[in-house]
């Protein structure tokens, strides 16, 4: 369990008894609070010992800022041609965390450290790989094909975190997901990430396919964790009709959440044709950058960061 303070107080009485009004206020305060924590943790990162820093911030913030620090440090190492030295530093950082995780820690902190070790091991492997490939520029594909985190500014001079991979830039969702473990990244996971991020760039969804238990759903869920988005996993059955799925899509389009429809091929063919049209309507609305759109005779306010993934188990 961990506590994250809200940046401002919320008074439900001001919503005149409308639950959705004050919950909208809570959501806004949550997004601002996570961004505030990210900014403070980034300022604090180079102030002292990394192990001490890990133990003093929420798990999600630790994961995000560690990935961001790694991005900037690797780019600096590429420009200074000092990647082999950075491999040594990365290994030393993992050693520090391994020593920490062997101590008697509280369960929440243990989850944070374990998740960070998983991310750090992958990060070290990436640095070793690009060092062996003799990457000399931060614009080479071997580097830009990795998941990278940056601070950016928009037109209003507001700072935000951007998650980049190849040509795709996804704004960090700032959804507070809690203190969660992370997926071990294999070369196949990396390829899935590249494909899914490429799909997001084109305002499309992704459809990982393969035998049961190979991590299709977990990969979608972990990418959602990486960009701080709520991912709702929904197990499809042959009893589903287009009306039930239509209600689901209405919620997704308005909330900006991600959804992963598991075993999508179980849905009846007659229903699938209607569902394909429903998904196409949402994807077209995102592509046109509209604020509101018609969906099944209802005018909906669109959150363009929503996304729909399906997984299929052939045979």
CSV table of C-alpha atoms in Angstrom, one decimal:
chain,number,residue,atom,x,y,z
A,1,UNK,CA,0.0,0.0,0.0
A,2,UNK,CA,1.2,3.5,-0.8
A,3,UNK,CA,-0.1,7.0,-0.3
A,4,UNK,CA,-0.1,9.7,-2.9
A,5,UNK,CA,-1.4,13.1,-1.8
A,6,UNK,CA,-3.8,15.1,-4.0
A,7,UNK,CA,-2.5,18.5,-5.1
A,8,UNK,CA,-5.8,20.2,-4.1
A,9,UNK,CA,-8.9,19.5,-2.0
A,10,UNK,CA,-12.1,18.5,-3.6
A,11,UNK,CA,-15.5,19.5,-2.2
A,12,UNK,CA,-18.3,17.2,-3.3
A,13,UNK,CA,-20.9,19.7,-2.1
A,14,UNK,CA,-20.0,22.1,-5.0
A,15,UNK,CA,-21.2,19.5,-7.5
A,16,UNK,CA,-24.9,20.0,-6.4
A,17,UNK,CA,-25.3,16.3,-5.8
A,18,UNK,CA,-24.1,15.3,-9.3
A,19,UNK,CA,-21.8,12.3,-8.7
A,20,UNK,CA,-20.3,12.5,-12.1
A,21,UNK,CA,-19.3,16.2,-11.6
A,22,UNK,CA,-17.3,15.6,-8.5
A,23,UNK,CA,-15.8,12.4,-9.8
A,24,UNK,CA,-14.6,14.4,-12.8
A,25,UNK,CA,-12.9,16.8,-10.3
A,26,UNK,CA,-11.3,13.8,-8.6
A,27,UNK,CA,-10.0,12.5,-11.9
A,28,UNK,CA,-8.5,15.9,-12.8
A,29,UNK,CA,-6.9,16.2,-9.4
A,30,UNK,CA,-5.4,12.7,-9.8
A,31,UNK,CA,-3.8,13.6,-13.2
A,32,UNK,CA,-2.3,16.8,-11.7
A,33,UNK,CA,-1.1,14.9,-8.7
A,34,UNK,CA,0.7,12.3,-10.7
A,35,UNK,CA,2.3,14.9,-12.9
A,36,UNK,CA,3.4,16.9,-9.8
A,37,UNK,CA,5.0,13.7,-8.3
A,38,UNK,CA,6.8,13.1,-11.6
A,39,UNK,CA,8.2,16.6,-11.7
A,40,UNK,CA,9.4,16.5,-8.0
A,41,UNK,CA,10.9,13.0,-8.4
A,42,UNK,CA,12.8,14.1,-11.6
A,43,UNK,CA,14.2,17.1,-9.7
A,44,UNK,CA,15.2,14.8,-6.8
A,45,UNK,CA,16.7,12.0,-9.0
A,46,UNK,CA,20.3,13.5,-9.2
A,47,UNK,CA,20.3,15.0,-5.7
A,48,UNK,CA,21.5,11.9,-3.9
A,49,UNK,CA,21.8,8.1,-3.8
A,50,UNK,CA,19.6,6.2,-6.3
A,51,UNK,CA,18.7,3.5,-3.7
A,52,UNK,CA,17.5,6.2,-1.3
A,53,UNK,CA,15.5,7.8,-4.1
A,54,UNK,CA,13.8,4.6,-5.0
A,55,UNK,CA,12.5,4.1,-1.5
A,56,UNK,CA,11.0,7.6,-1.2
A,57,UNK,CA,8.7,7.9,-4.2
A,58,UNK,CA,5.5,6.0,-5.4
A,59,UNK,CA,6.2,2.8,-7.5
A,60,UNK,CA,4.7,4.2,-10.7
A,61,UNK,CA,6.7,7.4,-10.4
A,62,UNK,CA,9.9,5.5,-9.7
A,63,UNK,CA,9.4,3.3,-12.9
A,64,UNK,CA,8.6,6.3,-15.1
A,65,UNK,CA,11.4,8.6,-13.9
A,66,UNK,CA,14.0,5.8,-13.9
A,67,UNK,CA,13.1,5.1,-17.6
A,68,UNK,CA,13.4,8.8,-18.4
A,69,UNK,CA,16.8,9.2,-16.6
A,70,UNK,CA,18.0,6.1,-18.5
A,71,UNK,CA,16.9,7.6,-21.8
A,72,UNK,CA,18.7,10.9,-21.3
A,73,UNK,CA,21.8,9.1,-19.9
A,74,UNK,CA,22.1,6.7,-22.8
A,75,UNK,CA,21.7,9.5,-25.4
A,76,UNK,CA,24.5,11.4,-23.6
A,77,UNK,CA,26.6,8.2,-23.6
A,78,UNK,CA,26.0,7.7,-27.4
A,79,UNK,CA,27.0,11.3,-28.1
A,80,UNK,CA,30.1,11.0,-25.9
A,81,UNK,CA,30.9,7.5,-27.3
A,82,UNK,CA,31.0,6.1,-23.7
A,83,UNK,CA,28.5,3.2,-24.0
A,84,UNK,CA,30.8,0.5,-22.6
A,85,UNK,CA,31.3,2.6,-19.4
A,86,UNK,CA,27.5,3.0,-19.2
A,87,UNK,CA,27.1,-0.8,-19.3
A,88,UNK,CA,29.3,-1.0,-16.2
A,89,UNK,CA,27.3,1.7,-14.5
A,90,UNK,CA,24.0,0.0,-15.3
A,91,UNK,CA,25.3,-3.3,-13.9
A,92,UNK,CA,26.3,-1.6,-10.7
A,93,UNK,CA,22.8,0.0,-10.4
A,94,UNK,CA,21.2,-3.5,-10.7
A,95,UNK,CA,23.6,-4.8,-8.0
A,96,UNK,CA,22.6,-2.0,-5.7
A,97,UNK,CA,18.9,-2.9,-6.1
A,98,UNK,CA,19.5,-6.6,-5.7
A,99,UNK,CA,21.2,-5.9,-2.4
A,100,UNK,CA,18.3,-3.8,-1.4
A,101,UNK,CA,15.7,-6.4,-2.3
A,102,UNK,CA,17.4,-9.0,-0.1
A,103,UNK,CA,16.7,-6.8,3.0
A,104,UNK,CA,13.5,-7.1,5.1
A,105,UNK,CA,11.3,-4.6,3.1
A,106,UNK,CA,7.7,-3.6,3.4
A,107,UNK,CA,5.6,-5.5,0.7
A,108,UNK,CA,4.8,-2.3,-1.2
A,109,UNK,CA,8.5,-1.3,-1.5
A,110,UNK,CA,9.4,-4.8,-2.4
A,111,UNK,CA,7.0,-4.7,-5.4
A,112,UNK,CA,8.5,-1.3,-6.5
A,113,UNK,CA,12.1,-2.6,-6.3
A,114,UNK,CA,11.3,-5.9,-8.0
A,115,UNK,CA,9.6,-4.0,-10.9
A,116,UNK,CA,12.5,-1.6,-11.2
A,117,UNK,CA,15.0,-4.6,-11.4
A,118,UNK,CA,13.0,-6.0,-14.3
A,119,UNK,CA,13.1,-2.7,-16.1
A,120,UNK,CA,16.8,-2.1,-15.2
A,121,UNK,CA,17.9,-5.5,-16.5
A,122,UNK,CA,16.2,-4.9,-19.8
A,123,UNK,CA,17.7,-1.4,-20.0
A,124,UNK,CA,21.2,-2.8,-19.3
A,125,UNK,CA,20.7,-5.4,-22.1
A,126,UNK,CA,19.6,-2.7,-24.5
A,127,UNK,CA,22.7,-0.6,-23.7
A,128,UNK,CA,24.9,-3.7,-24.2
A,129,UNK,CA,23.3,-4.5,-27.5
A,130,UNK,CA,23.6,-1.0,-28.9
A,131,UNK,CA,27.2,-0.8,-27.6
A,132,UNK,CA,28.0,-4.1,-29.5
A,133,UNK,CA,26.3,-2.7,-32.6
A,134,UNK,CA,28.5,0.4,-32.3
A,135,UNK,CA,25.6,2.9,-32.4
A,136,UNK,CA,27.1,6.4,-33.0
A,137,UNK,CA,24.0,8.5,-33.3
A,138,UNK,CA,20.7,8.9,-31.3
A,139,UNK,CA,18.9,8.8,-34.6
A,140,UNK,CA,19.9,5.2,-35.5
A,141,UNK,CA,17.1,2.7,-35.7
A,142,UNK,CA,18.7,0.4,-33.0
A,143,UNK,CA,18.2,3.2,-30.5
A,144,UNK,CA,14.9,4.8,-31.6
A,145,UNK,CA,13.3,1.4,-31.7
A,146,UNK,CA,13.5,1.3,-27.9
A,147,UNK,CA,10.8,2.6,-25.5
A,148,UNK,CA,12.1,6.1,-24.5
A,149,UNK,CA,10.7,8.7,-22.1
A,150,UNK,CA,11.1,12.5,-22.5
A,151,UNK,CA,9.9,15.8,-21.0
A,152,UNK,CA,8.2,17.9,-23.6
A,153,UNK,CA,6.4,21.3,-23.6
A,154,UNK,CA,3.2,22.1,-25.4
A,155,UNK,CA,2.1,25.4,-27.0
A,156,UNK,CA,0.9,26.6,-23.6
A,157,UNK,CA,4.4,26.0,-22.1
A,158,UNK,CA,3.0,23.2,-20.0
A,159,UNK,CA,5.3,20.3,-19.4
A,160,UNK,CA,4.3,16.7,-20.0
A,161,UNK,CA,5.9,13.3,-20.3
A,162,UNK,CA,6.1,11.8,-23.8
A,163,UNK,CA,6.8,8.0,-24.5
A,164,UNK,CA,8.4,7.5,-27.8
A,165,UNK,CA,9.2,4.4,-30.0
A,166,UNK,CA,10.4,4.7,-33.6
A,167,UNK,CA,8.1,7.4,-35.1
A,168,UNK,CA,5.3,7.2,-32.5
A,169,UNK,CA,5.0,9.7,-29.6
A,170,UNK,CA,2.4,8.8,-27.0
A,171,UNK,CA,1.6,11.3,-24.2
A,172,UNK,CA,2.1,9.6,-20.8
A,173,UNK,CA,-1.5,9.1,-19.5
A,174,UNK,CA,-0.8,10.1,-15.9
A,175,UNK,CA,-3.5,7.6,-14.8
A,176,UNK,CA,-2.6,6.4,-11.2
A,177,UNK,CA,-2.4,2.7,-11.6
A,178,UNK,CA,-0.9,1.9,-8.2
A,179,UNK,CA,2.2,0.0,-7.4
A,180,UNK,CA,2.3,-2.8,-10.0
A,181,UNK,CA,4.9,-5.4,-11.1
A,182,UNK,CA,6.2,-5.3,-14.6
A,183,UNK,CA,6.5,-7.8,-17.4
A,184,UNK,CA,9.9,-9.3,-18.3
A,185,UNK,CA,10.8,-8.0,-21.7
A,186,UNK,CA,11.9,-10.5,-24.3
A,187,UNK,CA,12.8,-9.8,-28.0
A,188,UNK,CA,9.3,-10.9,-29.0
A,189,UNK,CA,7.8,-8.5,-26.4
A,190,UNK,CA,9.8,-5.7,-27.9
A,191,UNK,CA,8.6,-6.5,-31.4
A,192,UNK,CA,5.0,-6.5,-30.2
A,193,UNK,CA,5.5,-3.1,-28.6
A,194,UNK,CA,6.9,-1.7,-31.8
A,195,UNK,CA,3.9,-3.0,-33.8
A,196,UNK,CA,1.4,-1.8,-31.2
A,197,UNK,CA,3.0,1.6,-30.9
A,198,UNK,CA,3.0,1.9,-34.7
A,199,UNK,CA,-0.7,1.0,-34.7
A,200,UNK,CA,-1.4,3.8,-32.2
A,201,UNK,CA,0.4,6.3,-34.6
A,202,UNK,CA,-2.1,5.3,-37.3
A,203,UNK,CA,-5.1,5.6,-35.0
A,204,UNK,CA,-5.6,1.8,-35.2
A,205,UNK,CA,-5.6,-1.1,-32.6
A,206,UNK,CA,-3.4,-4.2,-32.4
A,207,UNK,CA,-4.3,-7.8,-32.7
A,208,UNK,CA,-1.6,-10.2,-31.2
A,209,UNK,CA,-2.3,-13.8,-32.2
A,210,UNK,CA,-0.9,-17.0,-30.9
A,211,UNK,CA,-1.4,-20.1,-28.7
A,212,UNK,CA,-2.8,-19.8,-25.2
A,213,UNK,CA,-0.5,-18.7,-22.4
A,214,UNK,CA,2.1,-17.0,-24.6
A,215,UNK,CA,1.5,-13.5,-23.1
A,216,UNK,CA,-0.6,-11.7,-25.7
A,217,UNK,CA,-2.9,-10.1,-23.2
A,218,UNK,CA,-0.1,-9.4,-20.7
A,219,UNK,CA,1.9,-7.6,-23.4
A,220,UNK,CA,-1.0,-5.3,-24.1
A,221,UNK,CA,-1.5,-4.7,-20.4
A,222,UNK,CA,2.2,-4.0,-19.9
A,223,UNK,CA,2.4,-1.5,-22.7
A,224,UNK,CA,-0.6,0.3,-21.0
A,225,UNK,CA,1.4,0.4,-17.8
A,226,UNK,CA,4.4,1.8,-19.6
A,227,UNK,CA,2.2,4.8,-20.9
A,228,UNK,CA,0.1,5.0,-17.7
A,229,UNK,CA,-3.2,4.0,-19.2
A,230,UNK,CA,-6.0,2.0,-17.7
A,231,UNK,CA,-6.3,-1.2,-19.6
A,232,UNK,CA,-9.6,-3.1,-19.3
A,233,UNK,CA,-9.3,-6.8,-20.2
A,234,UNK,CA,-12.6,-8.3,-21.4
A,235,UNK,CA,-13.1,-12.0,-22.0
A,236,UNK,CA,-15.3,-12.5,-25.1
A,237,UNK,CA,-17.8,-15.4,-25.3
A,238,UNK,CA,-20.1,-16.7,-28.0
A,239,UNK,CA,-23.1,-15.2,-26.1
A,240,UNK,CA,-22.0,-11.6,-26.7
A,241,UNK,CA,-24.2,-9.4,-28.9
A,242,UNK,CA,-23.4,-6.1,-30.6
A,243,UNK,CA,-25.6,-4.1,-28.0
A,244,UNK,CA,-23.4,-5.2,-25.1
A,245,UNK,CA,-20.2,-4.4,-26.9
A,246,UNK,CA,-21.7,-1.1,-28.1
A,247,UNK,CA,-22.2,0.0,-24.5
A,248,UNK,CA,-18.6,-1.0,-23.8
A,249,UNK,CA,-17.3,1.0,-26.7
A,250,UNK,CA,-19.3,4.1,-25.6
A,251,UNK,CA,-17.5,4.0,-22.2
A,252,UNK,CA,-14.1,3.5,-23.8
A,253,UNK,CA,-14.5,6.4,-26.3
A,254,UNK,CA,-15.4,8.8,-23.6
A,255,UNK,CA,-13.0,7.7,-20.8
A,256,UNK,CA,-9.8,7.4,-23.0
A,257,UNK,CA,-9.1,4.0,-21.5
A,258,UNK,CA,-7.6,1.1,-23.4
A,259,UNK,CA,-9.4,-2.3,-23.8
A,260,UNK,CA,-8.1,-5.7,-24.6
A,261,UNK,CA,-10.7,-8.1,-25.9
A,262,UNK,CA,-9.5,-11.6,-25.1
A,263,UNK,CA,-10.3,-14.6,-27.3
A,264,UNK,CA,-12.0,-12.3,-29.8
A,265,UNK,CA,-12.5,-15.1,-32.3
A,266,UNK,CA,-15.1,-16.7,-30.0
A,267,UNK,CA,-17.7,-14.0,-31.0
A,268,UNK,CA,-20.3,-15.1,-33.5
A,269,UNK,CA,-19.6,-14.1,-37.1
A,270,UNK,CA,-22.9,-12.2,-37.4
A,271,UNK,CA,-22.0,-10.1,-34.4
A,272,UNK,CA,-18.3,-9.6,-35.6
A,273,UNK,CA,-19.4,-7.7,-38.7
A,274,UNK,CA,-21.4,-5.2,-36.6
A,275,UNK,CA,-18.5,-4.9,-34.0
A,276,UNK,CA,-16.0,-4.2,-36.8
A,277,UNK,CA,-18.2,-1.3,-37.9
A,278,UNK,CA,-18.4,0.0,-34.3
A,279,UNK,CA,-14.7,-0.1,-33.9
A,280,UNK,CA,-14.2,1.6,-37.3
A,281,UNK,CA,-16.5,4.4,-36.3
A,282,UNK,CA,-14.3,5.2,-33.2
A,283,UNK,CA,-11.0,4.9,-35.1
A,284,UNK,CA,-12.2,7.2,-37.9
A,285,UNK,CA,-13.3,9.8,-35.3
A,286,UNK,CA,-9.9,9.6,-33.7
A,287,UNK,CA,-8.2,10.0,-37.1
A,288,UNK,CA,-10.3,13.1,-37.9
A,289,UNK,CA,-9.4,14.6,-34.5
A,290,UNK,CA,-13.1,15.4,-33.8
A,291,UNK,CA,-14.3,16.6,-30.3
A,292,UNK,CA,-17.7,14.9,-30.6
A,293,UNK,CA,-19.0,12.1,-32.8
A,294,UNK,CA,-22.2,10.1,-33.4
A,295,UNK,CA,-22.1,6.5,-32.2
A,296,UNK,CA,-25.2,4.4,-32.5
A,297,UNK,CA,-27.6,7.4,-32.5
A,298,UNK,CA,-25.8,9.0,-29.5
A,299,UNK,CA,-23.6,12.1,-29.5
A,300,UNK,CA,-20.4,11.2,-27.5
A,301,UNK,CA,-17.5,13.4,-26.4
A,302,UNK,CA,-14.3,11.7,-27.7
A,303,UNK,CA,-11.1,11.1,-25.7
A,304,UNK,CA,-8.7,10.4,-28.6
A,305,UNK,CA,-6.3,8.5,-26.4
A,306,UNK,CA,-8.6,5.5,-26.2
A,307,UNK,CA,-7.5,2.3,-28.0
A,308,UNK,CA,-8.9,-1.1,-28.7
A,309,UNK,CA,-6.8,-4.3,-28.8
A,310,UNK,CA,-7.9,-7.8,-29.6
A,311,UNK,CA,-6.2,-11.1,-29.0
A,312,UNK,CA,-6.9,-14.3,-30.9
A,313,UNK,CA,-6.2,-17.9,-30.2
A,314,UNK,CA,-6.3,-19.7,-33.6
A,315,UNK,CA,-7.7,-23.2,-33.6
